[in-house]
Tab-separated table of C-alpha atoms in Angstrom:
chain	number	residue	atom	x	y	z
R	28	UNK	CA	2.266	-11.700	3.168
R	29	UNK	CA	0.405	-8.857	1.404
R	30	UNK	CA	0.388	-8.707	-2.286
R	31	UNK	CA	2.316	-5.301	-3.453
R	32	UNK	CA	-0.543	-5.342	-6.438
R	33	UNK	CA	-3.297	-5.101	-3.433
R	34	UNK	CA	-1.722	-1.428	-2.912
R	35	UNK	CA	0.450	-0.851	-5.855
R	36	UNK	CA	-0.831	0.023	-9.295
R	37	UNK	CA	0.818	1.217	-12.458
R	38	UNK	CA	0.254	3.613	-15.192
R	39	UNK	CA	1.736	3.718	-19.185
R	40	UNK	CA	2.914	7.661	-19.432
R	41	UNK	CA	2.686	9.237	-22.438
R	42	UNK	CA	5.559	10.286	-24.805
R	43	UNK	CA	8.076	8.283	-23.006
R	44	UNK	CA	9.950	5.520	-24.430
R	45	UNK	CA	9.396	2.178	-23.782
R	46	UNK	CA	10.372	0.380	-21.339
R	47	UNK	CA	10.642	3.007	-19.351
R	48	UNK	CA	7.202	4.275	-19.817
R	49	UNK	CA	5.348	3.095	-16.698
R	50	UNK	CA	4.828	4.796	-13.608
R	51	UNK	CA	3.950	3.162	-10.285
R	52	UNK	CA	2.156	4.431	-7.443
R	53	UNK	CA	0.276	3.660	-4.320
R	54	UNK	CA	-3.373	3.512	-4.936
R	55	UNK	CA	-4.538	2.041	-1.677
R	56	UNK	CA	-2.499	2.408	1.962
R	57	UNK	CA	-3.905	2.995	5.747
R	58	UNK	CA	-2.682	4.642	9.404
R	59	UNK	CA	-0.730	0.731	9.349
R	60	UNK	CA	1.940	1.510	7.541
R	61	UNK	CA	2.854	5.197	8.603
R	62	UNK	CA	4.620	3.980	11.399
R	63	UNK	CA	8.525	2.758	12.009
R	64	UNK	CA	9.088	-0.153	10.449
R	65	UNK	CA	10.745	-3.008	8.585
R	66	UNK	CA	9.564	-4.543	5.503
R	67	UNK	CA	11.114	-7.190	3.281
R	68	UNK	CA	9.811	-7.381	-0.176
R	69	UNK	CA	9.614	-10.853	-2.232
R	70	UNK	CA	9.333	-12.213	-6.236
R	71	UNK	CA	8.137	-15.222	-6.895
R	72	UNK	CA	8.655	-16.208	-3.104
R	73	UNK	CA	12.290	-14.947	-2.981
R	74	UNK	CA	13.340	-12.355	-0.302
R	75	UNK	CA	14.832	-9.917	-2.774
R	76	UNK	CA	14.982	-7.167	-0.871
R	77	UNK	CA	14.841	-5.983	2.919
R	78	UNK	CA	14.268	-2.037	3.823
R	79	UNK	CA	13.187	0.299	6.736
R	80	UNK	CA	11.363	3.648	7.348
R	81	UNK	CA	12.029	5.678	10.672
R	82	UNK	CA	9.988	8.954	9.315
R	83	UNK	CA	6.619	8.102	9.574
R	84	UNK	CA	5.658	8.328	5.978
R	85	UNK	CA	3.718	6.083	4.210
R	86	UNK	CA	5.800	2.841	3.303
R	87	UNK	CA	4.330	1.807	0.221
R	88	UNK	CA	4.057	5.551	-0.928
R	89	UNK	CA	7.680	6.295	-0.190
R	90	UNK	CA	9.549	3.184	-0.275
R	91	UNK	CA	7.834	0.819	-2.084
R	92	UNK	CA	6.670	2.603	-4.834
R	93	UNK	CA	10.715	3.168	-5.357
R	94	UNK	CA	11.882	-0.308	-5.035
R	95	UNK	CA	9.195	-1.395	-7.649
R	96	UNK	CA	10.118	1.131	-10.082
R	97	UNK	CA	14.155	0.524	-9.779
R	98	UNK	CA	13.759	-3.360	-9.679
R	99	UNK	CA	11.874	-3.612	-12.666
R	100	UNK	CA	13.669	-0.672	-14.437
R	101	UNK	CA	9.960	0.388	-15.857
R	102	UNK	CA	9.285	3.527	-14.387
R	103	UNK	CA	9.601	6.755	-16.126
R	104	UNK	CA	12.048	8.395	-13.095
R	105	UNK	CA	14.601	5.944	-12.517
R	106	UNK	CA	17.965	6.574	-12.340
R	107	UNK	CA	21.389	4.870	-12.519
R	108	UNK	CA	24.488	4.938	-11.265
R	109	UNK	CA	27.418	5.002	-13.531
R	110	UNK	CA	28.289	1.065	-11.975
R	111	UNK	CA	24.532	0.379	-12.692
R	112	UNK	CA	24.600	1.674	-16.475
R	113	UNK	CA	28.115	-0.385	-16.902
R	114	UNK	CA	25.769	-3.421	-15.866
R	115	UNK	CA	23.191	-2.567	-17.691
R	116	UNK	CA	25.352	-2.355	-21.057
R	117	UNK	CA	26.980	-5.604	-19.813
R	118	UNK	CA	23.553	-7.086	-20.123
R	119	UNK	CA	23.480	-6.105	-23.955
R	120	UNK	CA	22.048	-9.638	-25.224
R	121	UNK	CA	19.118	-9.291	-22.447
R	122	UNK	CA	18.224	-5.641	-22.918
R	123	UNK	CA	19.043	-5.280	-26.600
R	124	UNK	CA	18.954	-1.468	-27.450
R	125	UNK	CA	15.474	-0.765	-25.160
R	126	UNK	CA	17.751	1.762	-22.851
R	127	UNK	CA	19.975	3.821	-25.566
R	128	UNK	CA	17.092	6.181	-25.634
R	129	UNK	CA	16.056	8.110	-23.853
R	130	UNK	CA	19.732	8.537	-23.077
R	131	UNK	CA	19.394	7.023	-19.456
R	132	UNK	CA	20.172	9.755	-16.317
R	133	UNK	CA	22.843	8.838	-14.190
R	134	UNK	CA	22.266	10.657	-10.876
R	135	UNK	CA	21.653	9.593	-7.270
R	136	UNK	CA	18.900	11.702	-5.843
R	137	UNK	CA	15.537	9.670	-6.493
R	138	UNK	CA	14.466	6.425	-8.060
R	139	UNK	CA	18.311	5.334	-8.186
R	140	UNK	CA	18.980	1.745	-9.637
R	141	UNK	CA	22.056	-0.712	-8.760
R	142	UNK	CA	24.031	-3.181	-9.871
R	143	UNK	CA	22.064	-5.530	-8.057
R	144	UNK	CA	18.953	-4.429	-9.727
R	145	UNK	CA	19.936	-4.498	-12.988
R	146	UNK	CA	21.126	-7.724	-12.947
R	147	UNK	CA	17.503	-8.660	-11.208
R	148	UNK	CA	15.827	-6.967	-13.942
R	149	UNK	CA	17.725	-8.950	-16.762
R	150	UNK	CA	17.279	-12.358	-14.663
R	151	UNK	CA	13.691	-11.549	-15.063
R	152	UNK	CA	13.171	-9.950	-18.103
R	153	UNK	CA	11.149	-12.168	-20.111
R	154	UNK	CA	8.601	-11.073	-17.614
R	155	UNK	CA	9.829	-7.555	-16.963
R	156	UNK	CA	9.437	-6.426	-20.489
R	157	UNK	CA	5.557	-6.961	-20.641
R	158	UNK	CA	4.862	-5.949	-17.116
R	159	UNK	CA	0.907	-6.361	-16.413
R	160	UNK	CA	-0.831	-6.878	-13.325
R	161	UNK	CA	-0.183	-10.767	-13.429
R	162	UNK	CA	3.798	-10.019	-13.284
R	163	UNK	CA	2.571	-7.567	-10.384
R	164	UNK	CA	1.215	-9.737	-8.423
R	165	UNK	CA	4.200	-11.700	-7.858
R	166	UNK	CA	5.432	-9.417	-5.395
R	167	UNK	CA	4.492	-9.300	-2.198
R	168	UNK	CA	5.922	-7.359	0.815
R	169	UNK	CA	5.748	-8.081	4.625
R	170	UNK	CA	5.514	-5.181	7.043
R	171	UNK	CA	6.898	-5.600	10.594
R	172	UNK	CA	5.680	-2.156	12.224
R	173	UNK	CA	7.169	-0.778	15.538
R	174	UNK	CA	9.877	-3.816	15.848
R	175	UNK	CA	11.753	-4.829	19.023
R	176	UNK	CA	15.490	-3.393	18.001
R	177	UNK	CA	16.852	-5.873	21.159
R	178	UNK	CA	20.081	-5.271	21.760
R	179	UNK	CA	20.577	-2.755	18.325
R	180	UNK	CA	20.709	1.283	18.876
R	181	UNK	CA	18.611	2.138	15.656
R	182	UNK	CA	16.149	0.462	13.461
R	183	UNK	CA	18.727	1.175	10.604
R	184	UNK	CA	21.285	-0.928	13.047
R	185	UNK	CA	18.168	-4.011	13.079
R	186	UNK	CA	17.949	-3.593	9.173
R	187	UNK	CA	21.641	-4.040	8.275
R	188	UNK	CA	22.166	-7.011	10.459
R	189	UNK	CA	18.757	-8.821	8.901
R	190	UNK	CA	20.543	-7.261	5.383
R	191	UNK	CA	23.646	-9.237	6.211
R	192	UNK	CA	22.257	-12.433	7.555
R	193	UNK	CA	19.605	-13.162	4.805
R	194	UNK	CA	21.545	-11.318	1.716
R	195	UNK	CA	18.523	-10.470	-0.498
R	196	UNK	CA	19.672	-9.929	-4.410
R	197	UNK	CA	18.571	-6.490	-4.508
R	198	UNK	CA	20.174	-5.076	-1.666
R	199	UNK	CA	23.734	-3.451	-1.809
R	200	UNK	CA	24.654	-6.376	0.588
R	201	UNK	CA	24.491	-9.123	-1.875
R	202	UNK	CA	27.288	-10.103	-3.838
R	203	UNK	CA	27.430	-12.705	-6.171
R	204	UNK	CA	29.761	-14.939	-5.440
R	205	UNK	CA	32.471	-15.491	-8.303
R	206	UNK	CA	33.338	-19.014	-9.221
């Protein structure tokens, strides 16, 4: 596994409010990972979440960078979903006031959180909140370039069905069960 801090760095932005006053952003990639691809990305050892890229582009740049920002609900540009801002004032006792202002955006073109996310990010908040390189170095990511797809038409086909199987809490796949 490959530590996301290895290729991921962060920087505090200027007249934004906090928390969301970081911005992340790939300081180090190579030819390796501008190819088709599957990656899953981990915390703490967990699989939290499992992606793809069919485009070519740089997968830390362009898909990594994102997952970071809107699992760790740091980063100036994310965005939420009305469901995800719901959650997010659901987790009142976790969160406090630290998202009444800015007023937070609810869009979903770029940088969009989830329900799923959110309730990451207030699992983990104790760390979240005072996010340094040490809490950055708990993720890691592994990158599975060029995969067989088998018997699946697409690599989007190869991602849902590893999405399904392993369930990772970030994912729109994972539901919580309800007891």
């Amino acid at each position: 596994m490959t530590k996301l801090s290895d290729h991921i760095h962060f920087k505090l932005i200027d007249k934004t409010q906090f928390p969301r006053n970081l911005e992340f952003y790939c300081k180090v990639s190579g030819d390796e990972f501008r190819k088709v691809g599957i990656f899953f990305l981990f915390y703490r050892g967990e699989l939290i979440y499992i992606g793809f890229t069919e485009n070519n582009q740089d997968v830390i740049a362009e898909r990594l960078v994102r997952q970071l920002a809107t699992i760790t609900l740091r980063d100036h540009r994310i965005q939420f979903t009305r469901a995800a801002l719901n959650e997010l004032h659901a987790k009142e006792e976790v969160f406090n006031t630290f998202f009444n202002l800015p007023i937070p955006i609810i869009a979903n073109k770029d940088f969009v959180t989830s329900v799923n996310r959110v309730a990451f990010a207030s699992y983990h908040w104790d760390e979240f909140i005072n996010l340094n390189d040490e809490t950055l170095s708990r993720f890691e990511f592994k990158w599975y370039p060029n995969p067989s797809l088998g018997n699946h038409p697409s690599i989007e086909a190869l991602c849902n069905e590893m999405k399904k199987k392993y369930k990772p809490r970030c994912n729109q796949e994972y539901r919580q069960p309800q007891l």
